[in-house]
Tab-separated table of C-alpha atoms in Angstrom:
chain	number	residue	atom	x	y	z
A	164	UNK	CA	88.660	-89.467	24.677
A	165	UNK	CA	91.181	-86.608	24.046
A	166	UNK	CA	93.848	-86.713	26.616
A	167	UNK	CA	95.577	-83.495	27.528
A	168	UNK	CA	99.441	-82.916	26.649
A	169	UNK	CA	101.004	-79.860	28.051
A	170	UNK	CA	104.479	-79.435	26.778
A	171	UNK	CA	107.029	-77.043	28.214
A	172	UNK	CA	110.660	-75.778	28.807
A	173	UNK	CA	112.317	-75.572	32.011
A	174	UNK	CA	113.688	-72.320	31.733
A	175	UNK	CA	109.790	-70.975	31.141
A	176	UNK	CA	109.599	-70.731	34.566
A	177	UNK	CA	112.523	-67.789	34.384
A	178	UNK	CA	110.739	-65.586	32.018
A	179	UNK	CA	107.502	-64.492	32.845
A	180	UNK	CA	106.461	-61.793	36.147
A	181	UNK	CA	104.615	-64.712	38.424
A	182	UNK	CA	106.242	-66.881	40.569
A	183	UNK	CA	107.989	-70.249	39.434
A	184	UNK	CA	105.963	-72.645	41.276
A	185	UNK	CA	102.816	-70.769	39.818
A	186	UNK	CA	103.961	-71.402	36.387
A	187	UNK	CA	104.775	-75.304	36.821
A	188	UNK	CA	101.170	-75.302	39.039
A	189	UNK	CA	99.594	-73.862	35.839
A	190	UNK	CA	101.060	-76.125	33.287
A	191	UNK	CA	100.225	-79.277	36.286
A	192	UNK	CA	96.247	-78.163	36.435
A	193	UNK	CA	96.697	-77.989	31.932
A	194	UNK	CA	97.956	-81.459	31.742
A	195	UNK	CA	94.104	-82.691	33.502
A	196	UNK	CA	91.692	-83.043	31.795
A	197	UNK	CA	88.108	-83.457	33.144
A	198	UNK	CA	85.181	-84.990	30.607
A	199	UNK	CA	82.008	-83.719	32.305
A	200	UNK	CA	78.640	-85.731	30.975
A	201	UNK	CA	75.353	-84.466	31.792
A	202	UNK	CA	71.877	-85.446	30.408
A	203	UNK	CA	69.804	-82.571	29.797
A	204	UNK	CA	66.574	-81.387	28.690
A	205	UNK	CA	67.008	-79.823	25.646
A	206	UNK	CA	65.020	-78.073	22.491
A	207	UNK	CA	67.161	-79.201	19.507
A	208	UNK	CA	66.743	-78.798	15.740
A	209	UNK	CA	67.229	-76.334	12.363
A	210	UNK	CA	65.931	-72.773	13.216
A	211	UNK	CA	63.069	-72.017	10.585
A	212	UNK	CA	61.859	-68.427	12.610
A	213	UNK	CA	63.560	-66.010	14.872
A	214	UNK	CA	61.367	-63.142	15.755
A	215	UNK	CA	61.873	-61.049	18.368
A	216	UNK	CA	58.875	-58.999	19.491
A	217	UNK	CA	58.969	-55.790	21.127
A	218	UNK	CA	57.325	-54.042	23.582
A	219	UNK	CA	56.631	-50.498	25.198
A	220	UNK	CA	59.776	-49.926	27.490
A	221	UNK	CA	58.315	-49.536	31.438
A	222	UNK	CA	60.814	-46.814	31.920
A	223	UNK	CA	59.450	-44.634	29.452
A	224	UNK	CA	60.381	-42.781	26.741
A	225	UNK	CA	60.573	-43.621	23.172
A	226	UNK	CA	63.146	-46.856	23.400
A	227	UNK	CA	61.073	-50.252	23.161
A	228	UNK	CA	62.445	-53.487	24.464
A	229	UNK	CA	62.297	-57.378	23.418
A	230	UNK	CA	59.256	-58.753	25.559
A	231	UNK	CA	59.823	-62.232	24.100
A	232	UNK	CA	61.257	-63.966	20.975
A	233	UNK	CA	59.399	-66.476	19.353
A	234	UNK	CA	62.029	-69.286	17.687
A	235	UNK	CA	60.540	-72.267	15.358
A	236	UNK	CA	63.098	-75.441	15.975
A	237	UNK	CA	62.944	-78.473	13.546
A	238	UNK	CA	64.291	-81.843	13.103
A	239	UNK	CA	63.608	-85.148	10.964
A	240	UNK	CA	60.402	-86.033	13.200
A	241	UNK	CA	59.065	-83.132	13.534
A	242	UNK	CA	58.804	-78.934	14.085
A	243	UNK	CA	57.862	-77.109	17.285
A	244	UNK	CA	57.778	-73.243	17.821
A	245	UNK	CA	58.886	-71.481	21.265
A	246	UNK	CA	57.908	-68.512	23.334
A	247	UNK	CA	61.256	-67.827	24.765
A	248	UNK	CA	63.017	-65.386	27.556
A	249	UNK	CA	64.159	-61.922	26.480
A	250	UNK	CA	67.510	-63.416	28.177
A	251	UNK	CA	67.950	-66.513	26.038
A	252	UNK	CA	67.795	-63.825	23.066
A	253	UNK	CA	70.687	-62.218	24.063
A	254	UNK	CA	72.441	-65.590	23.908
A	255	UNK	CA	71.387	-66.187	21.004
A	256	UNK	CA	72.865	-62.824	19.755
A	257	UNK	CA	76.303	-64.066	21.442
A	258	UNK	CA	75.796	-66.960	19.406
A	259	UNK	CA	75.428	-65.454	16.335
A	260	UNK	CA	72.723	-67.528	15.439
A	261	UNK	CA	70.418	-67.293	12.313
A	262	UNK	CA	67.527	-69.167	10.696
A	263	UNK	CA	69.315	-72.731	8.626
A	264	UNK	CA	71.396	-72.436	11.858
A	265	UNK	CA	71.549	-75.911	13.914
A	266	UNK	CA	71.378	-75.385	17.303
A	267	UNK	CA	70.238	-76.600	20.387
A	268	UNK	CA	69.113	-74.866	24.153
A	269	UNK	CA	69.196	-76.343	27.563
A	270	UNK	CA	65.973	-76.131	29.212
A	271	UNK	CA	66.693	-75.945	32.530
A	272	UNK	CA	69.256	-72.834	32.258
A	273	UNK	CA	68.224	-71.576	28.814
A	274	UNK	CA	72.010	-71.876	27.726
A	275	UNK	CA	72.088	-71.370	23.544
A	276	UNK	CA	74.855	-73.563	21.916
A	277	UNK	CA	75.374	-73.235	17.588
A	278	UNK	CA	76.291	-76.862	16.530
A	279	UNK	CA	76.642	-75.337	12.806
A	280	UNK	CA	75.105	-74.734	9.675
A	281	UNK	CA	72.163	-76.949	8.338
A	282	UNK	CA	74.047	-79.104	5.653
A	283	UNK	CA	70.486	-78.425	3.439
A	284	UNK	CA	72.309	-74.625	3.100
A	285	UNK	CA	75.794	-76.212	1.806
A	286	UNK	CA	77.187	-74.934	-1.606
A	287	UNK	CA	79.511	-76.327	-4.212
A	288	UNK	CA	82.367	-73.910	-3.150
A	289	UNK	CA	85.849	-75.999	-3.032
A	290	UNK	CA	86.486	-74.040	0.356
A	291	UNK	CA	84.183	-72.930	2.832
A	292	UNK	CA	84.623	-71.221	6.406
A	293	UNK	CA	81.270	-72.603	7.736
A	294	UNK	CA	80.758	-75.513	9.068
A	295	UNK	CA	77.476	-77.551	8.266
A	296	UNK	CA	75.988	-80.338	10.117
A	297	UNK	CA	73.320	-82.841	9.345
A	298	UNK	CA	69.763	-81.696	10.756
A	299	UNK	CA	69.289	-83.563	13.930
A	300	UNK	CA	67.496	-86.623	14.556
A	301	UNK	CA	64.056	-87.757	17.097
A	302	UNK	CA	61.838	-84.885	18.481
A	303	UNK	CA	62.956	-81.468	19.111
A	304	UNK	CA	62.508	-81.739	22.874
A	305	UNK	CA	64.548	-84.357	24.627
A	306	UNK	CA	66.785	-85.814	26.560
A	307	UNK	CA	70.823	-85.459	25.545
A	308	UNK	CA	73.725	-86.205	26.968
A	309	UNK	CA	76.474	-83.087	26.976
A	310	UNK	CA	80.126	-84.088	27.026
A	311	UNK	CA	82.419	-81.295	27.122
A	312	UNK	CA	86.355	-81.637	28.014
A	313	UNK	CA	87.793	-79.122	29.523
A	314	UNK	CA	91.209	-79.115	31.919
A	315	UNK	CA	91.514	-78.375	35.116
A	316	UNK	CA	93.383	-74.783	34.492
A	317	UNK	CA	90.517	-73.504	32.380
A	318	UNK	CA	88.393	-74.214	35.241
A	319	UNK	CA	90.779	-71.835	37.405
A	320	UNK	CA	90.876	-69.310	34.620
A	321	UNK	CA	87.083	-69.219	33.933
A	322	UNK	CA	86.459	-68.990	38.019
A	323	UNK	CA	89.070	-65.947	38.331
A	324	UNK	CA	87.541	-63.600	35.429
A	325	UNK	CA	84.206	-64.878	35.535
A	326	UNK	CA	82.470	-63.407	32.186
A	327	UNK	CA	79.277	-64.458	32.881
A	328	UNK	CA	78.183	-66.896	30.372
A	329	UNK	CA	75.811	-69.888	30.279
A	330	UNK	CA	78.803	-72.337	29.243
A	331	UNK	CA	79.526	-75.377	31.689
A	332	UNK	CA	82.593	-73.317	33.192
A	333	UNK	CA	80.444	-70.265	33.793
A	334	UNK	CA	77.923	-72.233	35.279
A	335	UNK	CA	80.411	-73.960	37.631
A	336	UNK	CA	81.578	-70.725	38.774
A	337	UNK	CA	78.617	-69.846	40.088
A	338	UNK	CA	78.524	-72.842	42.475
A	339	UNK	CA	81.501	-70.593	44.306
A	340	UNK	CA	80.288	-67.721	46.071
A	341	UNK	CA	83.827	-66.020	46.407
A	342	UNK	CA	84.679	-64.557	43.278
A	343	UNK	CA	88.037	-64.181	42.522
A	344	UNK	CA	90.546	-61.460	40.137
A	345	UNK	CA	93.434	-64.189	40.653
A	346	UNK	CA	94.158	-67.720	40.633
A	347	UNK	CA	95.248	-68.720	44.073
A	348	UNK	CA	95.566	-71.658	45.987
A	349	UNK	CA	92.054	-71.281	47.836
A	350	UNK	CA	90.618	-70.983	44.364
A	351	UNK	CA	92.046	-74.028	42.996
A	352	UNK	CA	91.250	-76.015	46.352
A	353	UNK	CA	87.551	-74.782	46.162
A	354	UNK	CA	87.315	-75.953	42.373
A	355	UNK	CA	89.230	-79.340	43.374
A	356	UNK	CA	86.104	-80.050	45.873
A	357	UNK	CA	83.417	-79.137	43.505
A	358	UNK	CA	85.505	-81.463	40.568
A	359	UNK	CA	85.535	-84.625	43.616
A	360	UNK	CA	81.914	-84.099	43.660
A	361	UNK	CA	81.162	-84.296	40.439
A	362	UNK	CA	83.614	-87.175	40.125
A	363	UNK	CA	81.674	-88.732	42.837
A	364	UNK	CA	78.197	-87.953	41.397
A	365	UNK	CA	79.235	-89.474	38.133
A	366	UNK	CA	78.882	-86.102	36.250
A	367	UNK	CA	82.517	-86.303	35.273
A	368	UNK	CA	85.276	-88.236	34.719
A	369	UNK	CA	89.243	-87.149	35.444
A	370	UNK	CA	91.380	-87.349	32.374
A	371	UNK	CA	95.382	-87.608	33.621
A	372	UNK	CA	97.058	-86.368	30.954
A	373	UNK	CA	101.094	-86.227	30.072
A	374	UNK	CA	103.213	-82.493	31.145
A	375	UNK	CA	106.333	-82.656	29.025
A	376	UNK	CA	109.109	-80.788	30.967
A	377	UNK	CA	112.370	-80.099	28.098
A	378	UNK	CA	115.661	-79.009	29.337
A	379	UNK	CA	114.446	-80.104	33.372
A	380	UNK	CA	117.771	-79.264	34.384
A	381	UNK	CA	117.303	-75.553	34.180
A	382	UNK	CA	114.872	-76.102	37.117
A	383	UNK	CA	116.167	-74.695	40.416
A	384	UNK	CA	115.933	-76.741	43.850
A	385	UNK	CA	112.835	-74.585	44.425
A	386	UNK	CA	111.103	-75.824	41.245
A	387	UNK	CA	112.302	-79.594	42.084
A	388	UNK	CA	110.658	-79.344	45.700
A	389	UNK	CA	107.229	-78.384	44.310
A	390	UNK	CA	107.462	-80.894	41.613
A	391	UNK	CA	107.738	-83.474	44.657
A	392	UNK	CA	104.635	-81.997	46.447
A	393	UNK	CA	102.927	-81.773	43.033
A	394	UNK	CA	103.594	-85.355	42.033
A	395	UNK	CA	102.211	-86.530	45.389
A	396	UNK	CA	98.496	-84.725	44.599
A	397	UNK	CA	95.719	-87.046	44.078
A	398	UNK	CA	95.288	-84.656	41.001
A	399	UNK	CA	98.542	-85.129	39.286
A	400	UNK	CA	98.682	-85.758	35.274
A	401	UNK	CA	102.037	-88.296	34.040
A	402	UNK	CA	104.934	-86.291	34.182
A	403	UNK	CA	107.658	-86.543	31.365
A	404	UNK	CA	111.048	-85.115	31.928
A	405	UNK	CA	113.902	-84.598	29.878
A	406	UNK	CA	117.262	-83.775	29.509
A	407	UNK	CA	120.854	-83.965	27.990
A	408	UNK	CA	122.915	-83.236	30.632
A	409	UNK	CA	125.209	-85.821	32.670
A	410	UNK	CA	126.521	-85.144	36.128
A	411	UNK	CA	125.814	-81.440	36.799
A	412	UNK	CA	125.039	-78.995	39.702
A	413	UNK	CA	121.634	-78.677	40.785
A	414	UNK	CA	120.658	-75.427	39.811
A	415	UNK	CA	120.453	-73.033	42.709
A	416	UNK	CA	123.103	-74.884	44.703
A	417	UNK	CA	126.676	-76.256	45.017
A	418	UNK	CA	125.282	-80.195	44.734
A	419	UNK	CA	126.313	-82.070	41.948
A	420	UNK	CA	123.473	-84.910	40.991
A	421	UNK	CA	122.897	-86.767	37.621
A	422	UNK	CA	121.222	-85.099	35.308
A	423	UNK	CA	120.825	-81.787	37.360
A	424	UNK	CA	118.162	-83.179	39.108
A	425	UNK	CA	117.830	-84.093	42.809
A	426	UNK	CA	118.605	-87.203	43.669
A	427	UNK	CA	115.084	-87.732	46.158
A	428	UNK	CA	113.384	-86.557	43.030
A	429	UNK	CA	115.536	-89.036	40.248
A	430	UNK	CA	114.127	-91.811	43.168
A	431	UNK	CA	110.889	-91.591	42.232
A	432	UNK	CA	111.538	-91.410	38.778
A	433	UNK	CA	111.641	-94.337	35.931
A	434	UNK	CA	114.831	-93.458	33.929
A	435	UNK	CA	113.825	-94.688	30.003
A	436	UNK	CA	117.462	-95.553	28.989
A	437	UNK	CA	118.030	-94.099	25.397
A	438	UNK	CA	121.056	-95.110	22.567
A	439	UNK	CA	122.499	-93.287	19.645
A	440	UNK	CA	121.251	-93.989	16.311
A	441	UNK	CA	123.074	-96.564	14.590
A	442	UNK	CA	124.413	-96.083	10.775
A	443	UNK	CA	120.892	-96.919	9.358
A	444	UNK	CA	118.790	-95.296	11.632
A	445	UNK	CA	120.983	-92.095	10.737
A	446	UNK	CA	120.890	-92.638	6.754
A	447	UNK	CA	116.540	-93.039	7.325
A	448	UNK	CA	116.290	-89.683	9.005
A	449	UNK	CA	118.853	-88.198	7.168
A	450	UNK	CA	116.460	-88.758	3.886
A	451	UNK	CA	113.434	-88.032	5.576
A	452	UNK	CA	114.678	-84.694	6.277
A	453	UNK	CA	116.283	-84.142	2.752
A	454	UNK	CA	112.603	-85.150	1.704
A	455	UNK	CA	110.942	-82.158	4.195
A	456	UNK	CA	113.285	-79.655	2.636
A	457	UNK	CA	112.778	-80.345	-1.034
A	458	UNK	CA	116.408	-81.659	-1.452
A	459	UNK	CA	117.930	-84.340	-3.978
A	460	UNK	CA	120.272	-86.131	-2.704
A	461	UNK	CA	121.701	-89.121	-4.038
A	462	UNK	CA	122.512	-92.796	-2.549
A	463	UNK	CA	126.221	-92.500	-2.375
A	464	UNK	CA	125.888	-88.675	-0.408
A	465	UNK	CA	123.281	-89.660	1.603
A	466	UNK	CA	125.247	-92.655	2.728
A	467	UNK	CA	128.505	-90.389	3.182
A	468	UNK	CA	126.738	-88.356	5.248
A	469	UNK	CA	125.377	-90.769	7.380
A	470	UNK	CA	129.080	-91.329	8.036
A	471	UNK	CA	129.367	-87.568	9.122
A	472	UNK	CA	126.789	-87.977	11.350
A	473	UNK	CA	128.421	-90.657	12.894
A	474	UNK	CA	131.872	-89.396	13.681
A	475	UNK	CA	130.048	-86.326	14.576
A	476	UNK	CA	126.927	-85.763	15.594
A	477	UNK	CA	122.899	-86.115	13.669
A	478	UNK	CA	122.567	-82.402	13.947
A	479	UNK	CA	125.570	-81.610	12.514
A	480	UNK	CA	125.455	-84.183	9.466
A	481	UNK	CA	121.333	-82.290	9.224
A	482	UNK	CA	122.790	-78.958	9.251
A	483	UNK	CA	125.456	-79.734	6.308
A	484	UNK	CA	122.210	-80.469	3.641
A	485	UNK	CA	121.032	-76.799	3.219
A	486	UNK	CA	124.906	-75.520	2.422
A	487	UNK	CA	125.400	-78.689	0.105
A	488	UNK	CA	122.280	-77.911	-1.555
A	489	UNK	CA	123.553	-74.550	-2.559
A	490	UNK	CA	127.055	-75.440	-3.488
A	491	UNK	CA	125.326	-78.460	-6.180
A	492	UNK	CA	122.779	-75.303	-7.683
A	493	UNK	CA	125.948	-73.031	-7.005
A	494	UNK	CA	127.985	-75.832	-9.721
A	495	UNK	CA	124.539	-75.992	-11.638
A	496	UNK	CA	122.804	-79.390	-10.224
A	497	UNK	CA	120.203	-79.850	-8.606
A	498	UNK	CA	121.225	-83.117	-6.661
A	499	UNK	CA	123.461	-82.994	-3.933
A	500	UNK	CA	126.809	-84.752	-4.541
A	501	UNK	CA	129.256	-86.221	-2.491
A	502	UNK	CA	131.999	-83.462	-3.833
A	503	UNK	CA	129.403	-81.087	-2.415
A	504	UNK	CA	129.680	-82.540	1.049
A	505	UNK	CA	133.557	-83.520	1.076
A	506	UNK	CA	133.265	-79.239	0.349
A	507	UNK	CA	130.937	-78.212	2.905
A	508	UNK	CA	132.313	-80.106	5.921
A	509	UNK	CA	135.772	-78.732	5.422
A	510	UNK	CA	133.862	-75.307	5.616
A	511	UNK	CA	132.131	-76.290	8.787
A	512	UNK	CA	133.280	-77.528	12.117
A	513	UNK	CA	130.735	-79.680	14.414
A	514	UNK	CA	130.540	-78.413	18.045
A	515	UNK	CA	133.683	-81.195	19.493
A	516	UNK	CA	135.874	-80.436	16.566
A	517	UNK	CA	135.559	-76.724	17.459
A	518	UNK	CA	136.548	-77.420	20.931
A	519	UNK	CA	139.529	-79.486	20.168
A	520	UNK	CA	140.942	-76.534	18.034
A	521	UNK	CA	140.565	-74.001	20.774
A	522	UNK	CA	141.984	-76.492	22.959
A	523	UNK	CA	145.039	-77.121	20.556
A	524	UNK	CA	145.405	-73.292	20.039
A	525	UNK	CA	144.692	-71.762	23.238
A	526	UNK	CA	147.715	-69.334	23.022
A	527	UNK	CA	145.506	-67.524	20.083
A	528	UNK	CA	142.819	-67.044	21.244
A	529	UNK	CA	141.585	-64.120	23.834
A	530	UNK	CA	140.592	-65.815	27.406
């Protein structure tokens, strides 16, 4: 079951036109996911005909129109041909479907779906853009189950512009009479009953899923406040939040709290406590990233600079590879030496060295 994971910054909710409870509301309703299973009557199999016949037009003129299509379906057991809707051609139009296609259409609502291309049609190309699929199995009418997963903010989306499609958000927006050209809170109540009742019908099942909020403390006391509504909702995915800071104001206001963040909100919270790396740690990441990059190091440098990155700081000791790298093919190697790091670091300061020096020589600078 694919679970949703919505990740996002806190100061996202600073740059865009809509409000900032909107955006953390939007990101909520993409971290649930809802798997909706329904068993339907469908007409499955490898399309062998597609003929659409035409017809006088009853307005007149010289313009003809599709009176029917006739479509021949098969599948391992056996072959059946249709008389179908002018409607259902259309969709299959949308669909862009054509004979060796695999495809499959509900009878009840006559919605078209393309699963692929018939694998009997594949080539011996390395690389292909089309995907093929084995010719189904059984009869060409019968029973299947449809699983689709969608979240609950494609539901809201689908509902505001309604494009009128035969897909299952289409068709749930037609359960709602009001149609909508936003996504408001009525909306997304309206779409929460009809999502209970298929919950409680069995039709579909709620996913929670994980919102990742980076940098939290750039939320204000307005964002914290919904987040406490929001985590209160019977609809409410696991909420991840994370930050660097220590003791800090509370955006917004004069309160200092730990971590920036309320301290009714840090209540209901379970705070994952987290260490610095330890010499070893730093040395294995270290060479994983020299790996990423394409750059030789050896033993001896890599184990130097895990010594950096202790008296300074991870990012710093990762940021002093790509410099190194170019003084060793600057000297005419291709492996990084120690030399080439003893040269680099006296080039570049780390963020708390930097600091000390403005502190020492304050009367220097411009404040």
């Amino acid at each position: 079951m694919q679970v949703p994971f919505c990740p996002m910054v806190g100061s996202e909710v600073y740059s865009s036109e809509v409000k900032k409870t909107e955006v953390l509301m939007e990101n909520f309703r993409r971290a649930i996911g809802l798997r909706i299973k329904e068993n339907k009557e469908v007409y499955e199999g490898e399309v062998t005909e597609l003929s659409p016949e035409e017809a006088e037009s009853t307005t007149g003129g010289y313009a003809k129109s599709i009176s029917h299509v006739i479509i021949g379906l098969k599948t391992v057991k056996g072959t059946k041909q249709l008389k179908l809707d002018p409607s259902i051609y259309d969709a299959l139009i949308k669909e862009k479907v054509a004979v060796g296609d695999v495809i499959y259409i509900e009878a009840n609502s006559g919605a078209v779906k393309r699963v692929g291309r018939c694998d009997s049609f594949a080539t011996e190309y390395d690389l292909e853009a089309e995907e093929y699929v084995p010719i189904p199995k059984g009869e060409v009418h019968k029973k299947k189950e449809i699983v689709q997963d969608v979240t609950l903010h494609d539901l809201d989306a689908a509902n505001a512009q309604p494009q009128g499609g035969q897909d299952i958000l289409s068709l749930m927006g037609q359960m709602m009479k009001p149609r909508k050209t936003e996504i408001t809170d009525k909306l997304r109540q309206e779409i929460n009953k009809v999502v209970n009742r298929y919950i409680d019908e069995g039709i579909a099942e709620l996913v929670p899923g994980v919102l990742f909020i980076d940098e939290v403390h750039m939320l204000d006391i307005e964002c914290f406040s919904y987040l406490n509504r929001a985590l209160e909702s019977p609809l409410s995915p696991i909420v991840i939040l994370a930050t660097n800071r220590g003791i800090c104001n509370v955006r917004g206001t004069d309160m200092t709290s730990p971590h920036g963040i309320p301290v009714d909100l840090l209540d209901r919270l379970v705070i994952i406590r987290t260490e610095t790396y330890g010499p070893t740690e730093m040395i294995q990441i270290l060479a994983i990233r020299a790996q990423v990059e394409e750059i030789d190091i050896d033993a001896e440098s890599l184990a130097y600079l895990g010594e950096i990155g202790q008296q300074t700081s991870l990012r710093h000791a990762i940021q002093l590879l790509s410099p190194a790298s170019v003084v060793a093919k600057t000297n005419g190697r291709e492996k990084i030496c120690k030399a080439d790091l003893e040269e680099v670091s006296g080039l570049y300061l780390d963020a708390k060295s930097s600091a000390r020096l403005l502190q020492e020589q304050q009367e220097r600078y411009i404040t």
